[in-house]
Coordinates of C-alpha atoms in Angstrom, one line a residue:
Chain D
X11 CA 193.1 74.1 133.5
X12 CA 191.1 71.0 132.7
X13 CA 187.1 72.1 132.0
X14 CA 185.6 71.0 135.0
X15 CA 188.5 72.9 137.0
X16 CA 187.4 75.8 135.4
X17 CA 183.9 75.0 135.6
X18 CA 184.4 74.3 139.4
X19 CA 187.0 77.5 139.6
X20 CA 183.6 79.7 137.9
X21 CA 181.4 78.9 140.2
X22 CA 183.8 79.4 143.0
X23 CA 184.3 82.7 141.9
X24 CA 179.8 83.2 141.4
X25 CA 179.9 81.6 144.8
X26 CA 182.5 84.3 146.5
X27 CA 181.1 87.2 144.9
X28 CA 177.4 87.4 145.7
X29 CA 175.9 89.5 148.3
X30 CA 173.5 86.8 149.5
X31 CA 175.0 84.5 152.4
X32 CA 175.6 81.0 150.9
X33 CA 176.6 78.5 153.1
X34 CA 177.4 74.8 152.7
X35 CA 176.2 72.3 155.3
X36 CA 176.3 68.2 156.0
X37 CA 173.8 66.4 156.8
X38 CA 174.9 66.6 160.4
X39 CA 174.4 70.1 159.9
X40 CA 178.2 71.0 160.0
X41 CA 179.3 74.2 158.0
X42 CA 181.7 73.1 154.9
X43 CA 181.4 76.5 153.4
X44 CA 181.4 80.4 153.7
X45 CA 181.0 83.0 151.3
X46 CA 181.9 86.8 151.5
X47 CA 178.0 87.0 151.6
X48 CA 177.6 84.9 154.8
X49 CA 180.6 87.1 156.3
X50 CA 178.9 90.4 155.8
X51 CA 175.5 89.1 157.1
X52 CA 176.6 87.5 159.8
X53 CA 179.7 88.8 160.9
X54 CA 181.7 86.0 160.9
X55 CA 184.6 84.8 159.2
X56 CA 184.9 81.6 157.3
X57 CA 187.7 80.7 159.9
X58 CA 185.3 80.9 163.0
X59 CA 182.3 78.8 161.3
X60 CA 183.7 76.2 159.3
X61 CA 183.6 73.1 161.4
X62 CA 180.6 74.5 163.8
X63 CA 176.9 74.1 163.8
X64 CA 174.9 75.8 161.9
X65 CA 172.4 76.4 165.1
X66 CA 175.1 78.8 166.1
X67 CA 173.0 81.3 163.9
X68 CA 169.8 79.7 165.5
X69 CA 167.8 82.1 168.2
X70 CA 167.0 80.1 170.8
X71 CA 163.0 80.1 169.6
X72 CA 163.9 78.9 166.2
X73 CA 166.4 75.9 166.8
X74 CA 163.2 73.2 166.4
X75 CA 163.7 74.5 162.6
X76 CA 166.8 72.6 161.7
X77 CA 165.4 69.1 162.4
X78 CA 162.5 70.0 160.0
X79 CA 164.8 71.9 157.5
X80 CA 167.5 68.6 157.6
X81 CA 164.2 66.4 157.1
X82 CA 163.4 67.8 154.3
X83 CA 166.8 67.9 152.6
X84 CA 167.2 63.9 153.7
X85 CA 164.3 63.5 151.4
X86 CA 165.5 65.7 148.4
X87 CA 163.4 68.6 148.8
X88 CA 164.5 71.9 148.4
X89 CA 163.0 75.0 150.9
X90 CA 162.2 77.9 148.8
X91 CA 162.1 81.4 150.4
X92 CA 161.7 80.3 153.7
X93 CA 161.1 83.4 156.1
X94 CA 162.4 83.2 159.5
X95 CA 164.8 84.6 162.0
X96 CA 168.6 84.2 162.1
X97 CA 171.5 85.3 165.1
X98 CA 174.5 87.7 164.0
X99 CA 177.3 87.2 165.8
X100 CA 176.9 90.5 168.2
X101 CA 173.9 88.5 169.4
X102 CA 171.7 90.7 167.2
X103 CA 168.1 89.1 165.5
X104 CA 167.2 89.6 161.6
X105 CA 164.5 88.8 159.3
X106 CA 166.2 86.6 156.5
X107 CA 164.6 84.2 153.3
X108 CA 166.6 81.1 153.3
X109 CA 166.2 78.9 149.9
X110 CA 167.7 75.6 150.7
X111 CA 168.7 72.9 148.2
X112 CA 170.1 69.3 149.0
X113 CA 173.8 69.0 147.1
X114 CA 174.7 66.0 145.6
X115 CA 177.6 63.5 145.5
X116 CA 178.5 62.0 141.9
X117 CA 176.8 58.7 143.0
X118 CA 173.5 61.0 143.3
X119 CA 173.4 60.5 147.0
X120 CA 172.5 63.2 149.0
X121 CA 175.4 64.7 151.4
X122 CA 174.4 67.9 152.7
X123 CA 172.6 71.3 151.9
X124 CA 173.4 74.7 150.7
X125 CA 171.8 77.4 151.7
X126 CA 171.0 81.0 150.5
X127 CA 170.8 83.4 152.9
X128 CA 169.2 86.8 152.1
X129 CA 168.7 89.4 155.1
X130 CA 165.6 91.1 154.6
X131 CA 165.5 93.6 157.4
X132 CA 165.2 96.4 155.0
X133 CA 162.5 94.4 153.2
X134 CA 160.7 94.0 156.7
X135 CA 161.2 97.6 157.7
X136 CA 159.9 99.3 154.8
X137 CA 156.8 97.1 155.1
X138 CA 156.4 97.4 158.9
X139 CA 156.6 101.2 158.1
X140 CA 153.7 100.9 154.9
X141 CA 151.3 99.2 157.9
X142 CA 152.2 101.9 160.2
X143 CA 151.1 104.8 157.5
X144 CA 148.1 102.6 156.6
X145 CA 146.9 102.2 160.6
X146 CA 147.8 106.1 160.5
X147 CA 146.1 106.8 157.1
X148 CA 142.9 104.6 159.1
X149 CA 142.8 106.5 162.3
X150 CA 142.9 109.9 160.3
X151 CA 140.1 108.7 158.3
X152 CA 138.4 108.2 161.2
X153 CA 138.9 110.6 162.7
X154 CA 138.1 112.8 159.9
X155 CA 134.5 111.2 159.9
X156 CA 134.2 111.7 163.6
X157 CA 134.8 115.2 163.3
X158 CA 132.0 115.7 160.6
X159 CA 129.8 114.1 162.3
X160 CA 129.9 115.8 165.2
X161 CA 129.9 119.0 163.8
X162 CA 126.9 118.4 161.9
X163 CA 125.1 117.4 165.4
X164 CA 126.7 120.7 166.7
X165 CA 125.0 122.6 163.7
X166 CA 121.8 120.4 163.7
X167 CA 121.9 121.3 168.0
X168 CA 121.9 125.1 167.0
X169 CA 119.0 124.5 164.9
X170 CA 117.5 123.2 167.5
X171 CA 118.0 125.6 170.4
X172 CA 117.6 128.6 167.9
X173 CA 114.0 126.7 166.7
X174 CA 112.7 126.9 170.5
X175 CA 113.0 130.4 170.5
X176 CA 110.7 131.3 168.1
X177 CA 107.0 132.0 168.1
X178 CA 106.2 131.5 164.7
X179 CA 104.9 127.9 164.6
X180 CA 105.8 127.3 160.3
X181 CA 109.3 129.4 161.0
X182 CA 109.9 126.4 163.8
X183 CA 108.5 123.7 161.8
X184 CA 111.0 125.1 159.1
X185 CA 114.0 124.8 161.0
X186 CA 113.2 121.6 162.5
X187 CA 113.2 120.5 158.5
X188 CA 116.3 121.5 158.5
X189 CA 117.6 119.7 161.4
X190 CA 116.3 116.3 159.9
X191 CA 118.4 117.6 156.9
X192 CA 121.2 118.2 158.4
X193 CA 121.7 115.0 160.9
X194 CA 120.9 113.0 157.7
X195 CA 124.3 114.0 156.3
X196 CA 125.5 113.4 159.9
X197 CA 124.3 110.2 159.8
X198 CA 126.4 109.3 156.7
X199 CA 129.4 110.0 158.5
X200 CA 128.7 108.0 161.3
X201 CA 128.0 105.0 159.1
X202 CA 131.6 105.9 157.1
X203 CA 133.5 106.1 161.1
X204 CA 132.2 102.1 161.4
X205 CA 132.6 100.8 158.3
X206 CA 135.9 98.7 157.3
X207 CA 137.4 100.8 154.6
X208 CA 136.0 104.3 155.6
X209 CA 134.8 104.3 151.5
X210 CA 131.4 102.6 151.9
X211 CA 128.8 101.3 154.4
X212 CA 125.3 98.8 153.8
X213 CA 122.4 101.1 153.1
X214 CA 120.4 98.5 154.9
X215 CA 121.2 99.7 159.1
X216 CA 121.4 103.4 157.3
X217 CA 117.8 103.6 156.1
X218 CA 116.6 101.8 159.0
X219 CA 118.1 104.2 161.6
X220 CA 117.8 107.1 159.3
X221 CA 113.9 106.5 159.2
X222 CA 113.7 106.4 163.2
X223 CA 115.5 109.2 163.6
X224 CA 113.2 110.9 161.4
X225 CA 109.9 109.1 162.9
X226 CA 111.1 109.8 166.1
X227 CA 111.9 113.0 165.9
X228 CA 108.7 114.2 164.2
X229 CA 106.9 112.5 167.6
X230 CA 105.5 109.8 165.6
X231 CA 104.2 107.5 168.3
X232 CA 101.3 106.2 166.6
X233 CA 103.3 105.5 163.6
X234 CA 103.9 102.1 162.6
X235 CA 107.4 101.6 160.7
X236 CA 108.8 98.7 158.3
X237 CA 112.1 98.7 156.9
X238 CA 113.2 96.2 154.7
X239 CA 116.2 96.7 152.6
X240 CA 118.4 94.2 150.7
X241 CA 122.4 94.7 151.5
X242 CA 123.9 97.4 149.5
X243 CA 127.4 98.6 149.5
X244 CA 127.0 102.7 149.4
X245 CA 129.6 105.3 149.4
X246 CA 129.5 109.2 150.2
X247 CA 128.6 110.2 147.1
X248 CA 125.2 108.0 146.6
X249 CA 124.4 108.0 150.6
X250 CA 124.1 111.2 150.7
X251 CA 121.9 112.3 147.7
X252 CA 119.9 109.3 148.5
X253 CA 119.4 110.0 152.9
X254 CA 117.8 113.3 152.1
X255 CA 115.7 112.1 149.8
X256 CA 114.5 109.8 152.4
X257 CA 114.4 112.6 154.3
X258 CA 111.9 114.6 152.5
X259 CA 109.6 111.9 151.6
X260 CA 109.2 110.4 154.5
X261 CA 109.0 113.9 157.0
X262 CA 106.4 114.9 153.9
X263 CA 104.5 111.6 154.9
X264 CA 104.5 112.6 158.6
X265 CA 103.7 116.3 158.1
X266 CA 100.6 115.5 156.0
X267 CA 99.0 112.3 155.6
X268 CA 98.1 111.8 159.0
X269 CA 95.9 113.8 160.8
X270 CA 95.5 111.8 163.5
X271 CA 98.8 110.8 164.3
X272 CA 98.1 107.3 163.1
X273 CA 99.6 105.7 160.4
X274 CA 102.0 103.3 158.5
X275 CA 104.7 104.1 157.2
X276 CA 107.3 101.1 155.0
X277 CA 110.4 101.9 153.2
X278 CA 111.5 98.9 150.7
X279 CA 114.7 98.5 148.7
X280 CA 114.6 95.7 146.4
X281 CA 117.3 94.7 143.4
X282 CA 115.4 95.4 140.1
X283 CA 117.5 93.4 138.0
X284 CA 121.3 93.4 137.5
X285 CA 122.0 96.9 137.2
X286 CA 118.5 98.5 138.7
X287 CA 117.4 98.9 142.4
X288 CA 114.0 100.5 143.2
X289 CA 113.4 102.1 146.5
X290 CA 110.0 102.2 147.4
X291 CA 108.5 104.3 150.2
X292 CA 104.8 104.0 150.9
X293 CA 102.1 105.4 153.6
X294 CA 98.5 104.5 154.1
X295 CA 97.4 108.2 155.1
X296 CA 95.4 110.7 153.6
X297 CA 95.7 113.2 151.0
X298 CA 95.3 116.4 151.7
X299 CA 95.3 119.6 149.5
X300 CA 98.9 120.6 150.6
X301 CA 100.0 116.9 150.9
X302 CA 102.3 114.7 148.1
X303 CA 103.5 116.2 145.7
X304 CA 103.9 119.5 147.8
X305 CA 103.0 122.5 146.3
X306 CA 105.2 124.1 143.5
X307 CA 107.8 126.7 145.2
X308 CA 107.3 124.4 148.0
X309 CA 111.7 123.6 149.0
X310 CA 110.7 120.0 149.4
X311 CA 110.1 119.8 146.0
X312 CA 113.2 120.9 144.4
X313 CA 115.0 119.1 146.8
X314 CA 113.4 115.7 145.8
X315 CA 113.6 116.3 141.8
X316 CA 117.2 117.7 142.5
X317 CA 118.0 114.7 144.5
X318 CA 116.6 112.3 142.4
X319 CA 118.7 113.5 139.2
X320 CA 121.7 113.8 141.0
X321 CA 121.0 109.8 141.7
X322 CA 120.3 109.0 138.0
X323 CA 117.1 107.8 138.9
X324 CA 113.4 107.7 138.1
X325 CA 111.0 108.6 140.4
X326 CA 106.9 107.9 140.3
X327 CA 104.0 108.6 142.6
X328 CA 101.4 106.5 142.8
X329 CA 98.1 107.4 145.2
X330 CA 96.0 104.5 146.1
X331 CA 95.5 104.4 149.7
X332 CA 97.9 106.6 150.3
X333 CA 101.0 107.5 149.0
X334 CA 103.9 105.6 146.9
X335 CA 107.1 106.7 145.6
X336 CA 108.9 104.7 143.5
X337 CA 112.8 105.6 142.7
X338 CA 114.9 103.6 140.8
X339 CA 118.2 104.1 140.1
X340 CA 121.2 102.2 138.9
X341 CA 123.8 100.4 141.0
X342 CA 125.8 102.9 142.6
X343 CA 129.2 102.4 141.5
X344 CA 132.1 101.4 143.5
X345 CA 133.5 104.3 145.5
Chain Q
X193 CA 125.2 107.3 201.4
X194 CA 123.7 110.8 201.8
X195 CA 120.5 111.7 199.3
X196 CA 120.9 113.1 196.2
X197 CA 119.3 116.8 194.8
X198 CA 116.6 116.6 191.8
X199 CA 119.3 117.8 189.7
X200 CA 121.1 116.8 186.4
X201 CA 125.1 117.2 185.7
X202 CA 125.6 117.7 182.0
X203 CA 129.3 116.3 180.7
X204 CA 130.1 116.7 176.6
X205 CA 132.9 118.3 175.6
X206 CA 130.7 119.9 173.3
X207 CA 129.5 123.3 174.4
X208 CA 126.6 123.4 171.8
X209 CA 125.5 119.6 172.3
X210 CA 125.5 120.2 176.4
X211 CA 123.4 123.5 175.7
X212 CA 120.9 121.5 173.3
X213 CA 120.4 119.0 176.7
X214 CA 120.0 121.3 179.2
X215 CA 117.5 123.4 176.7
X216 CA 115.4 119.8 177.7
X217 CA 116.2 119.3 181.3
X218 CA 115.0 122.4 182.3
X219 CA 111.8 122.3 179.9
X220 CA 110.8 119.7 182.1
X221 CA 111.2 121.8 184.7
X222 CA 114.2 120.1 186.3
X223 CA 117.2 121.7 187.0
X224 CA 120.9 121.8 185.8
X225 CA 123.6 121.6 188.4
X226 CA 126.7 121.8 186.3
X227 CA 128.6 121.6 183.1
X228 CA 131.8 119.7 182.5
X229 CA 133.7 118.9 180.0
X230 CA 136.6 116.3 181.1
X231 CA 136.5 113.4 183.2
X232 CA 138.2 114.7 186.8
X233 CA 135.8 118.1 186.5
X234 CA 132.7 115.4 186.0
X235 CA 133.5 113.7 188.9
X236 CA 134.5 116.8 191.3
X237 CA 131.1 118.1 190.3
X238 CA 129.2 114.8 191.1
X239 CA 130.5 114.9 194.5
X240 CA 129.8 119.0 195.0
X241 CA 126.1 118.6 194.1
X242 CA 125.0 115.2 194.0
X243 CA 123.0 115.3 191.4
X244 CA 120.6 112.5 190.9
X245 CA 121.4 112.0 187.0
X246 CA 124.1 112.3 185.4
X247 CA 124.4 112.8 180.9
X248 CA 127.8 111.4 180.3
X249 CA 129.3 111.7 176.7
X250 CA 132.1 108.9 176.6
X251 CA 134.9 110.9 174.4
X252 CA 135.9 114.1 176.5
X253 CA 138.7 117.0 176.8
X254 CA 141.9 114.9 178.5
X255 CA 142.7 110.8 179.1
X256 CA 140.2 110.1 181.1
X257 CA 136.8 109.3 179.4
X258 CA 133.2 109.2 180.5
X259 CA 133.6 105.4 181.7
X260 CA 136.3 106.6 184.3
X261 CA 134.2 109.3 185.2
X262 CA 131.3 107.1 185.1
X263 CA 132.5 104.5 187.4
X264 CA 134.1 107.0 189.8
X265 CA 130.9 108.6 189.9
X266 CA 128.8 105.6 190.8
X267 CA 131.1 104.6 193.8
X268 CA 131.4 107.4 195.5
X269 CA 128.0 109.6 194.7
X270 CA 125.9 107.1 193.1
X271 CA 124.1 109.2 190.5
X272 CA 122.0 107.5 187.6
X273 CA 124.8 107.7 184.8
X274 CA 122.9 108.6 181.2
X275 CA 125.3 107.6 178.4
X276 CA 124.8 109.5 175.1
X277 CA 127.5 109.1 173.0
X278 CA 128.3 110.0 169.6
X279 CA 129.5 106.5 168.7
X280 CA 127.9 102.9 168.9
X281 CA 130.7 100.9 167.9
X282 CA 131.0 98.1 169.8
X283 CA 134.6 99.3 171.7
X284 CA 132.6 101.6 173.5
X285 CA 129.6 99.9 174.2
X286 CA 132.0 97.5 175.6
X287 CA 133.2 100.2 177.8
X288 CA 130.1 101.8 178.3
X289 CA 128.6 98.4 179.7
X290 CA 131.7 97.9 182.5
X291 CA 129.6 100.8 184.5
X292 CA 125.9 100.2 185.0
X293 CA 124.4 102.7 182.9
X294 CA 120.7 103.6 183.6
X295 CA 120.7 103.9 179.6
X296 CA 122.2 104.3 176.9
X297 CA 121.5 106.9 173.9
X298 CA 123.4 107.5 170.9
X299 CA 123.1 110.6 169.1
X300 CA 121.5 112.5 167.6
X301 CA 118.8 112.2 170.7
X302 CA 115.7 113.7 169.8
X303 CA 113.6 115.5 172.9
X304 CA 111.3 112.9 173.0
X305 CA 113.0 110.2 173.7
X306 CA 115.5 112.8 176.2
X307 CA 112.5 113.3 178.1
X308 CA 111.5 109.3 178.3
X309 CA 114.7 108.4 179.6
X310 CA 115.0 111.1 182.0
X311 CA 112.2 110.6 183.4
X312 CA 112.8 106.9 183.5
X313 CA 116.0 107.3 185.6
X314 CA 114.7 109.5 188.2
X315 CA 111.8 106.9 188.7
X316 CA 114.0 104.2 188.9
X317 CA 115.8 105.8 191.8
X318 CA 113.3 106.0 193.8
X319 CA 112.2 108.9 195.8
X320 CA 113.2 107.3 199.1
X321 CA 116.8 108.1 197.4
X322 CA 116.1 111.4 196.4
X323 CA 116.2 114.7 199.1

């Protein structure tokens, strides 16, 4: 056998044995060729292709690709990994990558195409199947928040009703404390049902809705309210530390400084630098003897300094015309 | 179409939520006609007693949700529908908004602003409409 018999023999043999359909074409886009590949693939033999059209393994919807495909191999170009659809001969549709290279004649001049055929069905399956658990993985999530949220409203509710059975005016005031408490934490998981990944939410629409609920709640008609945060990307862990610290500041505001039902109130959130935000929530009411910091053994104020460590912040009061606190804290990492 | 009673249907599937609102209707010294808790039972209600408002929640018990009920309601009793939903993405509100709710509240609705829109709705349907 002369070398380039045995060269041509080789890849004849290369050729016969591979799994992937590889199928030689003119210009006119004729079959020449048909490997064991193309056989098992398609399901036909070389016999009933070699002469035909190649559009035979065309659907109907795709035949406008062999103009652009035969285009491209008129002007030497190969198609790489081309995904598209092909026709089995029991009429049957598959996902397939096609790689498409012009073949030569010893003059250089180009006289037709082979082409690689891969099915991918299994390929598209198993990823048709990883979007379906994600969409699932989603709804659950989802759901999951839904469900916390509502029954935090349902415990928060039972506060309520079991509040407006009492006498005891501080006993009611006590539990009404701790229905702002609790549909803070409800509040988180409504934000976390909305958001796009179900990890984090913008404190921004939080704070500002977690303040009204509170203002609004307490019957604070003659308060005047400014919210003004800068976007940040929170998660569970820092939301919710960081609500109920809202919480407390701002019912303590409401409960003390102003007698008269009059008031401002303005919760900022400002970067600090790189790392640093600062949180600052302000009031122009009066001091009074039980009024910011509350009393020692008061909850409010373990709460806060609880809150505030579990935060990694700083915190600072100020009293000049009212009440300040400052809170800064670092950057709340990615959830 | 026939008057309608000083009354308010109350629809959550939420036993505890439903309790909460009718702790505030009846503080204002209205009165609650009925509880339901899916969308056909809303509706059935509605047409037994008439009621001039109606506090629709928009996820209930079943297939239908408070927008079917919603709808149905308005066409054949013509109650003020009260939306107070759990949820203000915009899917529902885009639901929500293909009835013509007298308001819409998300929760949690504190009794203020309960008794604001209450009080709102019944004005706004006039007491010519009301028995």
């Amino acid at each position: 056998m002369s070398p380039s018999a045995f060269d041509a023999a080789y890849l004849a043999a290369i050729v016969e044995s591979s799994d992937d359909g590889i199928i030689g074409k003119d210009l006119s886009g004729i079959i020449r060729s048909w490997n064991r590949g193309a056989e098992a693939i398609f399901g036909y033999s070389a016999a009933e292709v070699v002469g035909r059209s190649v559009l035979l393994l065309f659907p109907a919807d795709r035949l406008h690709e062999e103009s652009m495909i035969l285009q491209r191999i008129q002007r030497g170009e190969r198609v790489d990994h081309h995904e598209t659809v092909r026709r089995r001969k029991d009429g049957s549709d598959f996902p397939v990558s096609i790689t498409i290279s012009p073949i030569r004649d010893a003059g250089g001049r180009i006289v037709g195409a082979s082409k690689i055929v891969r099915d991918i069905s299994e390929r598209h399956a198993a990823h048709e199947e990883l979007l379906k658990a994600l969409a699932e993985r989603d709804l659950l999530l989802r759901e999951v928040h839904h469900r916390v949220k509502n029954n935090l409203q349902v415990v928060a509710a039972l506060v309520v009703l079991q509040a407006r059975k009492l006498e005891d005016l501080q006993a009611r005031k006590a539990l009404m404390g701790l229905h702002s408490r609790v549909l803070a934490l409800g509040l988180v998981h409504q934000q976390l049902m909305g958001s796009s990944n179900y990890k984090t939410f913008d404190i921004a629409p939080f704070l500002r809705q977690l303040v009204d609920n509170i203002v609004d709640g307490a019957g604070g008609d003659g308060i005047e309210l400014t919210v003004d945060a800068c976007p940040l990307d929170v998660g569970l862990d820092f939301a919710v530390p960081l609500g109920l610290l809202v919480t407390e500041i701002i019912t303590n505001s409401l409960k003390h400084a102003f007698p008269g039902g009059i008031g401002r109130v303005s919760v900022l959130l400002r970067p600090e630098n790189e790392e640093r935000f600062r949180l600052v929530i302000s009031d122009n009411g009066v001091l009074s003897q039980d009024g910011w910091p509350p009393a020692k053994g008061g909850v409010g104020l373990d709460i806060v300094g609880r809150l505030v460590a579990q935060l990694r912040g700083e915190m600072v009061t100020k009293h000049d015309g009212g009440a300040t606190t400052e809170i800064s804290f670092l950057r709340p990492e990615p959830a | 179409m026939s008057p309608l009673n000083r009354t308010v249907l109350i629809v959550d599937d939420e036993a505890m939520i439903a309790e909460l609102w009718s702790a505030y209707v009846e503080s204002m010294g209205l009165e609650v006609c009925g509880f339901a808790a899916a969308a056909d039972e809303a509706v059935a209600l509605a047409q037994k007693h008439r009621p001039a408002v109606v506090l629709m929640d928009v996820r209930l018990i079943g297939q239908k949700d408070g927008v079917d009920a919603a709808l149905a309601i308005h066409s054949s009793v013509g109650s003020k529908v009260i939306f107070i939903t759990g949820s203000n993405e915009p899917a529902t509100m885009d639901r929500i908004r293909l009835d013509h709710p007298a308001a819409v509240l998300i929760k949690p609705v504190s009794e203020r602003l309960f008794e604001r829109t209450l009080t709102a709705a019944l004005a706004a349907g006039g007491p010519a409409h009301l028995a």
